[in-house]
mmCIF file of C-alpha atoms in Angstrom:
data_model
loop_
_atom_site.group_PDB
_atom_site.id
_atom_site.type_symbol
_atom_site.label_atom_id
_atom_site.label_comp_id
_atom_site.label_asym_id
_atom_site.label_seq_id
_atom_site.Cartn_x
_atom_site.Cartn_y
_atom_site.Cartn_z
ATOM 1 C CA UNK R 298 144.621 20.272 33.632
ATOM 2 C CA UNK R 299 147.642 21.819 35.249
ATOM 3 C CA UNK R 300 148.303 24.066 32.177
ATOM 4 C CA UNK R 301 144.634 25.185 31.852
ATOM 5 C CA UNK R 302 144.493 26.191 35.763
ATOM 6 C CA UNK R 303 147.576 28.019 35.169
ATOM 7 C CA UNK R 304 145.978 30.086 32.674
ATOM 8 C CA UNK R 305 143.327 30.706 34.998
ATOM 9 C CA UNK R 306 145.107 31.882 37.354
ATOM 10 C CA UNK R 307 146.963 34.019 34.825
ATOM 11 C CA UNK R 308 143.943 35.681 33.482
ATOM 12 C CA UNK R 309 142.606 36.626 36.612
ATOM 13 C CA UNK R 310 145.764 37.958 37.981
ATOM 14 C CA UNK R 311 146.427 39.986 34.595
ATOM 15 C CA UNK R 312 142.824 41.231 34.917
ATOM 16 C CA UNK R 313 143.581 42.688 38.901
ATOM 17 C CA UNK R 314 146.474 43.804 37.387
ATOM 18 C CA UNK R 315 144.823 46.193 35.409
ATOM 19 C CA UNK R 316 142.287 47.101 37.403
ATOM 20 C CA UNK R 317 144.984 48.560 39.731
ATOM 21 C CA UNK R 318 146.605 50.081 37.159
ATOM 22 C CA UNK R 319 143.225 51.944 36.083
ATOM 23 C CA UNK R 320 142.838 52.991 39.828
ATOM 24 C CA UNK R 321 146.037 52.859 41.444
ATOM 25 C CA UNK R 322 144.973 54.557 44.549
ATOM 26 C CA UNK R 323 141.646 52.839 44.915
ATOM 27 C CA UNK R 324 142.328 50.199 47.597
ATOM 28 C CA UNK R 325 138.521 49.329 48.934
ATOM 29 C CA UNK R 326 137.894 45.835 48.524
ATOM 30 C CA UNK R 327 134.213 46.306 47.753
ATOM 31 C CA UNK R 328 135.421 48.495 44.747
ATOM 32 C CA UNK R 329 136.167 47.062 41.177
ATOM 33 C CA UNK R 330 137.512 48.914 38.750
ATOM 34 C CA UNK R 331 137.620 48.271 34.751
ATOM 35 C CA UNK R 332 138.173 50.261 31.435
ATOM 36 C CA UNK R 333 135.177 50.540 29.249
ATOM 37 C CA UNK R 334 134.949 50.522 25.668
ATOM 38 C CA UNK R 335 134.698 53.395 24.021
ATOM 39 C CA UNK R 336 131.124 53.982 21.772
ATOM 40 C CA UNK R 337 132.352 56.792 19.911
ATOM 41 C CA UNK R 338 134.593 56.933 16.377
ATOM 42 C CA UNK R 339 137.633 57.843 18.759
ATOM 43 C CA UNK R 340 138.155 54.014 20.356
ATOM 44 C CA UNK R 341 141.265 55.495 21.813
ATOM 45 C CA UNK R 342 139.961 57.113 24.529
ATOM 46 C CA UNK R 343 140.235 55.559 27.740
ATOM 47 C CA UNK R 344 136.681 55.095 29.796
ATOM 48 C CA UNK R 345 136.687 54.038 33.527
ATOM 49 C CA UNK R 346 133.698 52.421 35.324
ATOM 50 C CA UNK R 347 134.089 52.156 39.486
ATOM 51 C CA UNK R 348 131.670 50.218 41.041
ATOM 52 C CA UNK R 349 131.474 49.766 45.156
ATOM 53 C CA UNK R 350 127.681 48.302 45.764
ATOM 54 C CA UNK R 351 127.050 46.631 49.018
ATOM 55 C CA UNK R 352 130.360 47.573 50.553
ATOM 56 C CA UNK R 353 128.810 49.520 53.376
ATOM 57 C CA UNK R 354 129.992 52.820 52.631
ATOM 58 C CA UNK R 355 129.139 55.260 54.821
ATOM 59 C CA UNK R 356 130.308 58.298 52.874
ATOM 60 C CA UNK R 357 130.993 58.836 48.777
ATOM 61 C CA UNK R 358 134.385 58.108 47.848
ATOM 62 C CA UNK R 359 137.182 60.580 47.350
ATOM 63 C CA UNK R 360 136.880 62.216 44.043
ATOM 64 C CA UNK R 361 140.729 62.342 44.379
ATOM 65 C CA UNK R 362 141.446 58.268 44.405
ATOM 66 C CA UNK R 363 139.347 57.960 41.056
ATOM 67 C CA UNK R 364 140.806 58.627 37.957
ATOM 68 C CA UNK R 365 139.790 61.823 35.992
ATOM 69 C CA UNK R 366 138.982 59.078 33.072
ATOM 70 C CA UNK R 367 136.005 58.055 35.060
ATOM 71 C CA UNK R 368 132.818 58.105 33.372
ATOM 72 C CA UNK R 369 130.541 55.860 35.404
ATOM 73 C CA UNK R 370 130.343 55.771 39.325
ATOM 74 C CA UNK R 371 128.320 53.118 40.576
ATOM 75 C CA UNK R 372 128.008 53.644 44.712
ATOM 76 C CA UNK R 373 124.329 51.745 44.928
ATOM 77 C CA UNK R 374 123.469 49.846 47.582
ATOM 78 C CA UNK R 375 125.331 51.123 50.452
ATOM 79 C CA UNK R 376 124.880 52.956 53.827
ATOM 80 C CA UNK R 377 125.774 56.746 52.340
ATOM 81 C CA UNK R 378 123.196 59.284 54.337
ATOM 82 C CA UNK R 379 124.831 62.418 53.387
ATOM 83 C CA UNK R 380 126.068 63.777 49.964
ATOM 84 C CA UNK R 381 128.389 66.763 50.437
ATOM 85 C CA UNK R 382 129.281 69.918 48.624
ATOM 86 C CA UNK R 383 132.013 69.052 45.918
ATOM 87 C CA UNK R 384 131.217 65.054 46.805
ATOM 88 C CA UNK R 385 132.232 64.500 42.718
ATOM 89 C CA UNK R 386 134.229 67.304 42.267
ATOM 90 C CA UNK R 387 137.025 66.782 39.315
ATOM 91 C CA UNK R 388 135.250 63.683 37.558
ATOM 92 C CA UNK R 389 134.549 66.148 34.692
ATOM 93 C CA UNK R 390 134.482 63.342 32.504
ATOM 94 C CA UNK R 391 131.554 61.344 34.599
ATOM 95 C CA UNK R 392 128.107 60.462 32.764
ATOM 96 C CA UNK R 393 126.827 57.980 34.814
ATOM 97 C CA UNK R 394 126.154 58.089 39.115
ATOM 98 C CA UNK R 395 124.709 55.422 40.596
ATOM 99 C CA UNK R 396 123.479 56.254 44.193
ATOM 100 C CA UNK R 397 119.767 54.002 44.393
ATOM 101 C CA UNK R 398 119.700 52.651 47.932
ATOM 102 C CA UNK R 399 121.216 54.392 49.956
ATOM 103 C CA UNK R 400 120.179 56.134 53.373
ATOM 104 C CA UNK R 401 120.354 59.671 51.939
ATOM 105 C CA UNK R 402 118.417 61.938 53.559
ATOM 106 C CA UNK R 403 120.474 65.126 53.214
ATOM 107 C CA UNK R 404 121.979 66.918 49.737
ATOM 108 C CA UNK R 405 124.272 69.823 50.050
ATOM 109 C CA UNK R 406 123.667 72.522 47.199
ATOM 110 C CA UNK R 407 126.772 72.352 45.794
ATOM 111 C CA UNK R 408 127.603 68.357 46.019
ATOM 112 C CA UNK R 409 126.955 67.892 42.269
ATOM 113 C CA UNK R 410 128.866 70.658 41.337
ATOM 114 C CA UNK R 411 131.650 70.224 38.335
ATOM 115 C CA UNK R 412 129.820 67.453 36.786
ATOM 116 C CA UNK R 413 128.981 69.006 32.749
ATOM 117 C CA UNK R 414 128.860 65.505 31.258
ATOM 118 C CA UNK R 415 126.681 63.875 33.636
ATOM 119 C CA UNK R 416 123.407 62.249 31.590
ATOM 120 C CA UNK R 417 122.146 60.049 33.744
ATOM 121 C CA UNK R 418 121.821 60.340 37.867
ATOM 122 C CA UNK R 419 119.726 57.395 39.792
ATOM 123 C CA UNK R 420 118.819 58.502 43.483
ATOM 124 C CA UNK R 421 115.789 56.429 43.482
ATOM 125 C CA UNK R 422 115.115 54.518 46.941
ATOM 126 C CA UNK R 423 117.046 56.567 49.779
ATOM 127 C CA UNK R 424 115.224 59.254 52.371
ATOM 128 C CA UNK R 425 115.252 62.173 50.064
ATOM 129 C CA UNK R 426 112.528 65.153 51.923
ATOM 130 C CA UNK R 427 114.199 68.633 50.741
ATOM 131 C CA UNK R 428 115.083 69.284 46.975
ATOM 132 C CA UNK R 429 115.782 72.661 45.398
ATOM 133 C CA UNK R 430 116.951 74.032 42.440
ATOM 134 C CA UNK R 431 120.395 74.691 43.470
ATOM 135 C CA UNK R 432 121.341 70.550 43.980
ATOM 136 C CA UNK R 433 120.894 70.657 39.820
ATOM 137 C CA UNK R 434 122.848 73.875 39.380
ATOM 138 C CA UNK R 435 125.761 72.882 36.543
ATOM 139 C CA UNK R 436 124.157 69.739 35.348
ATOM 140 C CA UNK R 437 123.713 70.826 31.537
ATOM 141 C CA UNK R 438 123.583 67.260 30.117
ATOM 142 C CA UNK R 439 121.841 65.474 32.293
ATOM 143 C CA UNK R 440 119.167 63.635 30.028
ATOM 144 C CA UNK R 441 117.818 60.652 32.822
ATOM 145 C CA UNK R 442 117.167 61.825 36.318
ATOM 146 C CA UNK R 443 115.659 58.868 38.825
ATOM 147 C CA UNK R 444 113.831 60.185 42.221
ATOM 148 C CA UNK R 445 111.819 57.513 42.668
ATOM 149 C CA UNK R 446 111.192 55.582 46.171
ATOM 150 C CA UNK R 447 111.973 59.243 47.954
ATOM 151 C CA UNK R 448 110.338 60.400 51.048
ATOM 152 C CA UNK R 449 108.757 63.510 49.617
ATOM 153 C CA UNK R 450 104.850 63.825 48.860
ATOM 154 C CA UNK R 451 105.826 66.918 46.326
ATOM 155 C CA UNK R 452 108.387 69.189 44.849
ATOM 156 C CA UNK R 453 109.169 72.350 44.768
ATOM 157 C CA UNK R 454 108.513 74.939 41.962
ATOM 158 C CA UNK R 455 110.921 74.996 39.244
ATOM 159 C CA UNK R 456 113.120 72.876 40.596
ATOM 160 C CA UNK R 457 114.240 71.502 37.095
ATOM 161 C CA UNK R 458 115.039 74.886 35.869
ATOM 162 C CA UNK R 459 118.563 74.018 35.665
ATOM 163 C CA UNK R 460 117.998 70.597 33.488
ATOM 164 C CA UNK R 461 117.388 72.140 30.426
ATOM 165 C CA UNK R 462 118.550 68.495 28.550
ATOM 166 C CA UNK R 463 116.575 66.279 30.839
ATOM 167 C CA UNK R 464 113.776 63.669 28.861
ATOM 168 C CA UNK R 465 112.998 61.112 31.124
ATOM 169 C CA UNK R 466 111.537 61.515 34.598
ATOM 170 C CA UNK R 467 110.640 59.241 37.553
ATOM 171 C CA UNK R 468 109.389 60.730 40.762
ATOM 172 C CA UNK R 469 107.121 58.430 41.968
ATOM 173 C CA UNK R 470 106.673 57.842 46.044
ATOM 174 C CA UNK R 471 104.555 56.092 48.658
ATOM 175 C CA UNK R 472 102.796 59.414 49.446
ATOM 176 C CA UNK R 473 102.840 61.586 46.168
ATOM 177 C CA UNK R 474 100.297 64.036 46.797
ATOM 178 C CA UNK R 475 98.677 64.783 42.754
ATOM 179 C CA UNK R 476 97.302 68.123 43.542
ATOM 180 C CA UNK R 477 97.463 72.265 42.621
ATOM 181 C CA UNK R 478 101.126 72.257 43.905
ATOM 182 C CA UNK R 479 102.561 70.014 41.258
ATOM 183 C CA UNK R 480 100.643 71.917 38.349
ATOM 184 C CA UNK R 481 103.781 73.786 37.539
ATOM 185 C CA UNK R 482 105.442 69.741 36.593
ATOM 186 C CA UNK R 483 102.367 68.969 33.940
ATOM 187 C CA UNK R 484 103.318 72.265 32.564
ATOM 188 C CA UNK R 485 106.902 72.260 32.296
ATOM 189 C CA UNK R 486 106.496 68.526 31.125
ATOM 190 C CA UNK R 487 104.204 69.564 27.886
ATOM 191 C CA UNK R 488 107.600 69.743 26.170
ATOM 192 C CA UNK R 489 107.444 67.311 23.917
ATOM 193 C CA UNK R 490 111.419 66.025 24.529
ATOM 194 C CA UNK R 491 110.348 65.099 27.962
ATOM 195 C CA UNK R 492 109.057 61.923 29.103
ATOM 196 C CA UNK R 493 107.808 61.631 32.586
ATOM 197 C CA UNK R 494 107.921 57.709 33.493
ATOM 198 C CA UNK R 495 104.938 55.442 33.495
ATOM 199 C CA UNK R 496 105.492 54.018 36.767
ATOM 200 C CA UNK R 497 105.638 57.595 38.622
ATOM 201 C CA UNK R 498 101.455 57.430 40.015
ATOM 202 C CA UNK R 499 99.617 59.516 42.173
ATOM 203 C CA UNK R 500 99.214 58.092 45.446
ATOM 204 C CA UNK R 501 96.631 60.984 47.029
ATOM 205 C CA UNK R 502 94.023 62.079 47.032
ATOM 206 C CA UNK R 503 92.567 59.254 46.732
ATOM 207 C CA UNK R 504 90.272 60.108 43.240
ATOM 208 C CA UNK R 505 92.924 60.259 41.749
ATOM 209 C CA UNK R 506 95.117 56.918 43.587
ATOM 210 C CA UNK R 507 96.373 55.192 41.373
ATOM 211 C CA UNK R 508 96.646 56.712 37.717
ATOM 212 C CA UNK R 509 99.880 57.677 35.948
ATOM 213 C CA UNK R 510 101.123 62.018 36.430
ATOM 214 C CA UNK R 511 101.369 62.042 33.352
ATOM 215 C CA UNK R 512 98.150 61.164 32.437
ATOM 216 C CA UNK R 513 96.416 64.149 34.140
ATOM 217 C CA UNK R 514 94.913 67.236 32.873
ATOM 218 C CA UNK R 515 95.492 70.684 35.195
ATOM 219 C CA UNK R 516 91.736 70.913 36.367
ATOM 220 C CA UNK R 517 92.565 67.383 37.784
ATOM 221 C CA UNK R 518 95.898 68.801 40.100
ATOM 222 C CA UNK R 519 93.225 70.696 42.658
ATOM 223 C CA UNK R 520 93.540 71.649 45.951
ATOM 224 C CA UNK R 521 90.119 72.390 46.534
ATOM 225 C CA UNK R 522 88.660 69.257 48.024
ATOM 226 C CA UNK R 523 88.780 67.703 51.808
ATOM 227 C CA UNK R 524 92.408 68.002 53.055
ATOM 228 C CA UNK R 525 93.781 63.906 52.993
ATOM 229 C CA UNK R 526 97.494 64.029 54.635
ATOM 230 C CA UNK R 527 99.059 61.062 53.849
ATOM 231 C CA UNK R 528 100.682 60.560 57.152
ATOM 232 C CA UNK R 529 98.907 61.861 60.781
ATOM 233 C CA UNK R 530 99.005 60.196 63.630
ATOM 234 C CA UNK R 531 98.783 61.414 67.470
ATOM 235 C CA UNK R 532 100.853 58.975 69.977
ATOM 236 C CA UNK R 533 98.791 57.732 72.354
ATOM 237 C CA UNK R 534 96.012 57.313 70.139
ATOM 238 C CA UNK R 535 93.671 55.306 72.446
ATOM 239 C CA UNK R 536 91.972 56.307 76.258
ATOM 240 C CA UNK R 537 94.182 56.633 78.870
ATOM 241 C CA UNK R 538 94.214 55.694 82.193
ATOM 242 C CA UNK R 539 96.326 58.119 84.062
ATOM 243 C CA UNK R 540 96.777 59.121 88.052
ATOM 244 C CA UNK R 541 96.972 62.248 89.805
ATOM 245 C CA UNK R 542 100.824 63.154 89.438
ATOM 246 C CA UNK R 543 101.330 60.808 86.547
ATOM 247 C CA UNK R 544 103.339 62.293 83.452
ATOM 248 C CA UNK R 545 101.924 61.837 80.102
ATOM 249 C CA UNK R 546 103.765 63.071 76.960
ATOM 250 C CA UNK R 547 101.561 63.345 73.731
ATOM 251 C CA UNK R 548 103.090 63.314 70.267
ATOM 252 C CA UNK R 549 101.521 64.531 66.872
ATOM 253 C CA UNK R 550 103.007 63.950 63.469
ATOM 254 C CA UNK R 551 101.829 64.998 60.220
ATOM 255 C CA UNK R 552 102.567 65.502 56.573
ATOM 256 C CA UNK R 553 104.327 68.809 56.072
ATOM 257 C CA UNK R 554 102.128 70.089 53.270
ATOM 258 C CA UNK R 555 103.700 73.671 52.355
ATOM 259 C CA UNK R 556 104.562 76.322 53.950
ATOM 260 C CA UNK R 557 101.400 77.489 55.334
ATOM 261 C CA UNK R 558 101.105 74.279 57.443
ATOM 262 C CA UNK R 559 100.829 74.048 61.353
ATOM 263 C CA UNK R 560 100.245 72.114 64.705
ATOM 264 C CA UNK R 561 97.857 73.495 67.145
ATOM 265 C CA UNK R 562 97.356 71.853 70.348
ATOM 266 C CA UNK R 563 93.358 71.536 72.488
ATOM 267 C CA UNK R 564 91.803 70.776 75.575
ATOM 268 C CA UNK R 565 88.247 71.337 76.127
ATOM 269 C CA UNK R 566 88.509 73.147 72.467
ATOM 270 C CA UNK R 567 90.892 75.772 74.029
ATOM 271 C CA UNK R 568 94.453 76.311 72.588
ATOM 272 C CA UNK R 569 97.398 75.367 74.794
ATOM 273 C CA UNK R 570 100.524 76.705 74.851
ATOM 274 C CA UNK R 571 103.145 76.306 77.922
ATOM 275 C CA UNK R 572 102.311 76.821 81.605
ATOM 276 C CA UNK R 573 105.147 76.119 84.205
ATOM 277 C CA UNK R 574 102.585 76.685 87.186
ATOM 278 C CA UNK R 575 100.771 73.885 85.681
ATOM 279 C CA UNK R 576 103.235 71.732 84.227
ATOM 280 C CA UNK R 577 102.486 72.345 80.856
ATOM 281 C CA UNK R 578 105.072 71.637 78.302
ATOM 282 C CA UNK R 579 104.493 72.630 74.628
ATOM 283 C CA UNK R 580 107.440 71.843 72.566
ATOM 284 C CA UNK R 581 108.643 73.760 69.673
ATOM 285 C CA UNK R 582 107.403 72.544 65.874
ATOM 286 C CA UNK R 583 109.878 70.636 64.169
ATOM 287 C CA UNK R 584 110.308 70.158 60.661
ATOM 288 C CA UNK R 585 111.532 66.758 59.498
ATOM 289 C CA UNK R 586 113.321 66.534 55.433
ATOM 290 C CA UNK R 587 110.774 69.320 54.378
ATOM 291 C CA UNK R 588 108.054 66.367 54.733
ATOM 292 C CA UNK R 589 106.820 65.895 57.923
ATOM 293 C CA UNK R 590 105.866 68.479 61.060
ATOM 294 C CA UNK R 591 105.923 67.425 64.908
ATOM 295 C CA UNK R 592 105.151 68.916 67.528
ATOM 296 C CA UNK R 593 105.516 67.312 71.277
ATOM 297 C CA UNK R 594 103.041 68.447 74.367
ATOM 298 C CA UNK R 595 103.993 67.059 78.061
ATOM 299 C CA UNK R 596 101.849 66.872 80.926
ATOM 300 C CA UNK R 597 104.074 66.426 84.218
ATOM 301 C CA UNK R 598 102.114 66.346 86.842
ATOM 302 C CA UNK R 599 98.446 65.676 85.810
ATOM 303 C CA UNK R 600 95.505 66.704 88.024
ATOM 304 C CA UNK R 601 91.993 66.397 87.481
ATOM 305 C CA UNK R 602 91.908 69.607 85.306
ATOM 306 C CA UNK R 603 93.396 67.143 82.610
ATOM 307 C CA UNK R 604 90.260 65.201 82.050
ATOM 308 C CA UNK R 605 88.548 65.795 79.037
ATOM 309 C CA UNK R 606 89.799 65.864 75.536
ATOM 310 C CA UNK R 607 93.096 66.474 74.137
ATOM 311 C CA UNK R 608 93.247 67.281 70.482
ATOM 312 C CA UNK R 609 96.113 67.614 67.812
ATOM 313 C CA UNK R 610 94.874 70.016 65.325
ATOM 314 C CA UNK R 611 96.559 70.215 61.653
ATOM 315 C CA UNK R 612 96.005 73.364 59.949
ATOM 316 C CA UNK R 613 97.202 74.384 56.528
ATOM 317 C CA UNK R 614 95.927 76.685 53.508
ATOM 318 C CA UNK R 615 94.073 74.253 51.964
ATOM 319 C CA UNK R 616 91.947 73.368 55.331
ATOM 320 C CA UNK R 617 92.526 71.465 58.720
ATOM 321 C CA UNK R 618 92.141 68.047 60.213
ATOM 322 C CA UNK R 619 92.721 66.793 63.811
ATOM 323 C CA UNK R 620 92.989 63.581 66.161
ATOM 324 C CA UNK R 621 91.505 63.678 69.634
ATOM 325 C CA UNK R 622 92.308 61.047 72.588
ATOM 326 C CA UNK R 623 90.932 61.171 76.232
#
């Protein structure tokens, strides 16, 4: 019994061994880090896998404490918001990143830069709004791309210009909006070496909830019908009882549909816009992760002149909707 926990112990101090000696200057204790075996006829080769899932990390690791043998980087299930230029920079050798729930909400253009071997990237699940061409630029072999579980409702034209190996897709969200501004994807995706997932579905509008992309035909991506914004909402949203001198701050939120898109706010059907003698306060639009708009009016000293309705009105190219409270 003795001798058999002895080898035991043995093994598993013979197998930390070489884990440190893969990553010598990897000293997280959420990390592992192992050799992998090597698929190709040269079996010589040495192949490194680092994984650090649910460690917390707040930030990618140092592309300087992995070795330049690394060829799969497995960083899921963390705390990571915020992927910065040159975040990989010098794991030439890397094919595989693993980034799937995490809190991302902001990529840098450049942080996947210096990664030519890279075939497979999974950012599915994080709080991805803004994507552009340029967060691809350099990533020749990349053959599996995974944006699923995003924040996004569309994507940009041509924003897989630079993945000319890419075959297999995912892209599907809680709010993916199947219309005229993602015919550009069913076009690019008639190449027959790429596969758009089954599981990526159209969530709006709602004729077409539901049913695979990849499925549709281009008379089907329209923008033509009633505008349906997966997210609007106008805090408070109910009658309010207010008194003379009372403040009352009204919020409106909305899907950011393109470019074209804008909040307007009404009383009485008449625009607002700031006035000090009256202590009216229109805020500034903001733009949230290219996905949702806000805008922010404050009343700070009400009088009877606010009675009546007050109305957040959404306009956009393809037509307008609004919420009204009293």
């Amino acid at each position: 019994m003795k001798l058999l926990y002895l080898v035991h112990f043995m093994a598993g101090l013979l197998g930390n061994t070489a884990g440190n000696r893969n990553c010598p200057d990897l000293i997280i204790d959420s990390c592992s880090c192992a050799s992998e075996r090597s698929k190709g006829p040269s079996r010589q080769i040495i192949r490194i896998k680092v994984a650090c899932s649910h460690g917390e990390l707040l930030e990618t690791l140092q592309s300087s404490l992995l070795p330049n043998q690394t060829v799969t980087l497995i960083l899921s299930n963390n705390k990571i918001s915020l992927l910065k230029n040159g975040s990989f920079f010098g794991l030439r050798s890397l094919e595989r990143l693993d980034l799937k729930n995490n809190l991302i909400s902001n990529i840098e253009p450049r942080a996947l830069y210096g990664l030519p071997e890279l075939k497979r990237l999974d950012l599915s699940n994080n709080r991805i709004g803004c994507l552009s061409p340029e967060i691809f630029t350099g990533l020749t072999s990349l053959s599996k791309l995974n944006l699923s579980g995003n924040i996004f409702s569309t994507l940009p034209l041509g924003l897989f210009v630079e993945l000319g190996a890419l075959k297999v897709l995912h892209f599907g969200t809680e709010s993916l909006m199947c219309d005229c501004n993602l015919r550009w994807l069913l076009q690019w995706a008639k190449n027959p070496s790429v596969r758009i997932a089954d599981e990526t579905l159209c969530v709006y509008p709602s004729a077409l909830q539901g049913q695979p992309f990849k499925t549709l035909k281009q008379n089907q991506l329209s923008c033509d019908g009633p505008l349906e914004l997966p997210l609007f909402q106008m805090i408070p949203s109910r009658h309010q009882v207010v008194f003379r001198g009372d403040r009352l701050p009204f919020l409106c939120t909305a899907t950011y549909v393109d470019k074209s898109t804008q909040i307007q706010w009404l009383h009485g059907g008449n625009v607002m816009v700031t006035d000090e003698d009256n202590e009216i306060l229109v805020e500034p639009v903001i733009i949230h992760d290219c996905c949702l708009i806000s805008s922010e009016l404050i009343l700070s000293n009400i009088d009877v002149d606010a009675t009546g309705e007050w109305e957040c009105l959404i306009t956009t190219s393809r037509g307008n909707s609004s919420k009204k409270v009293e």
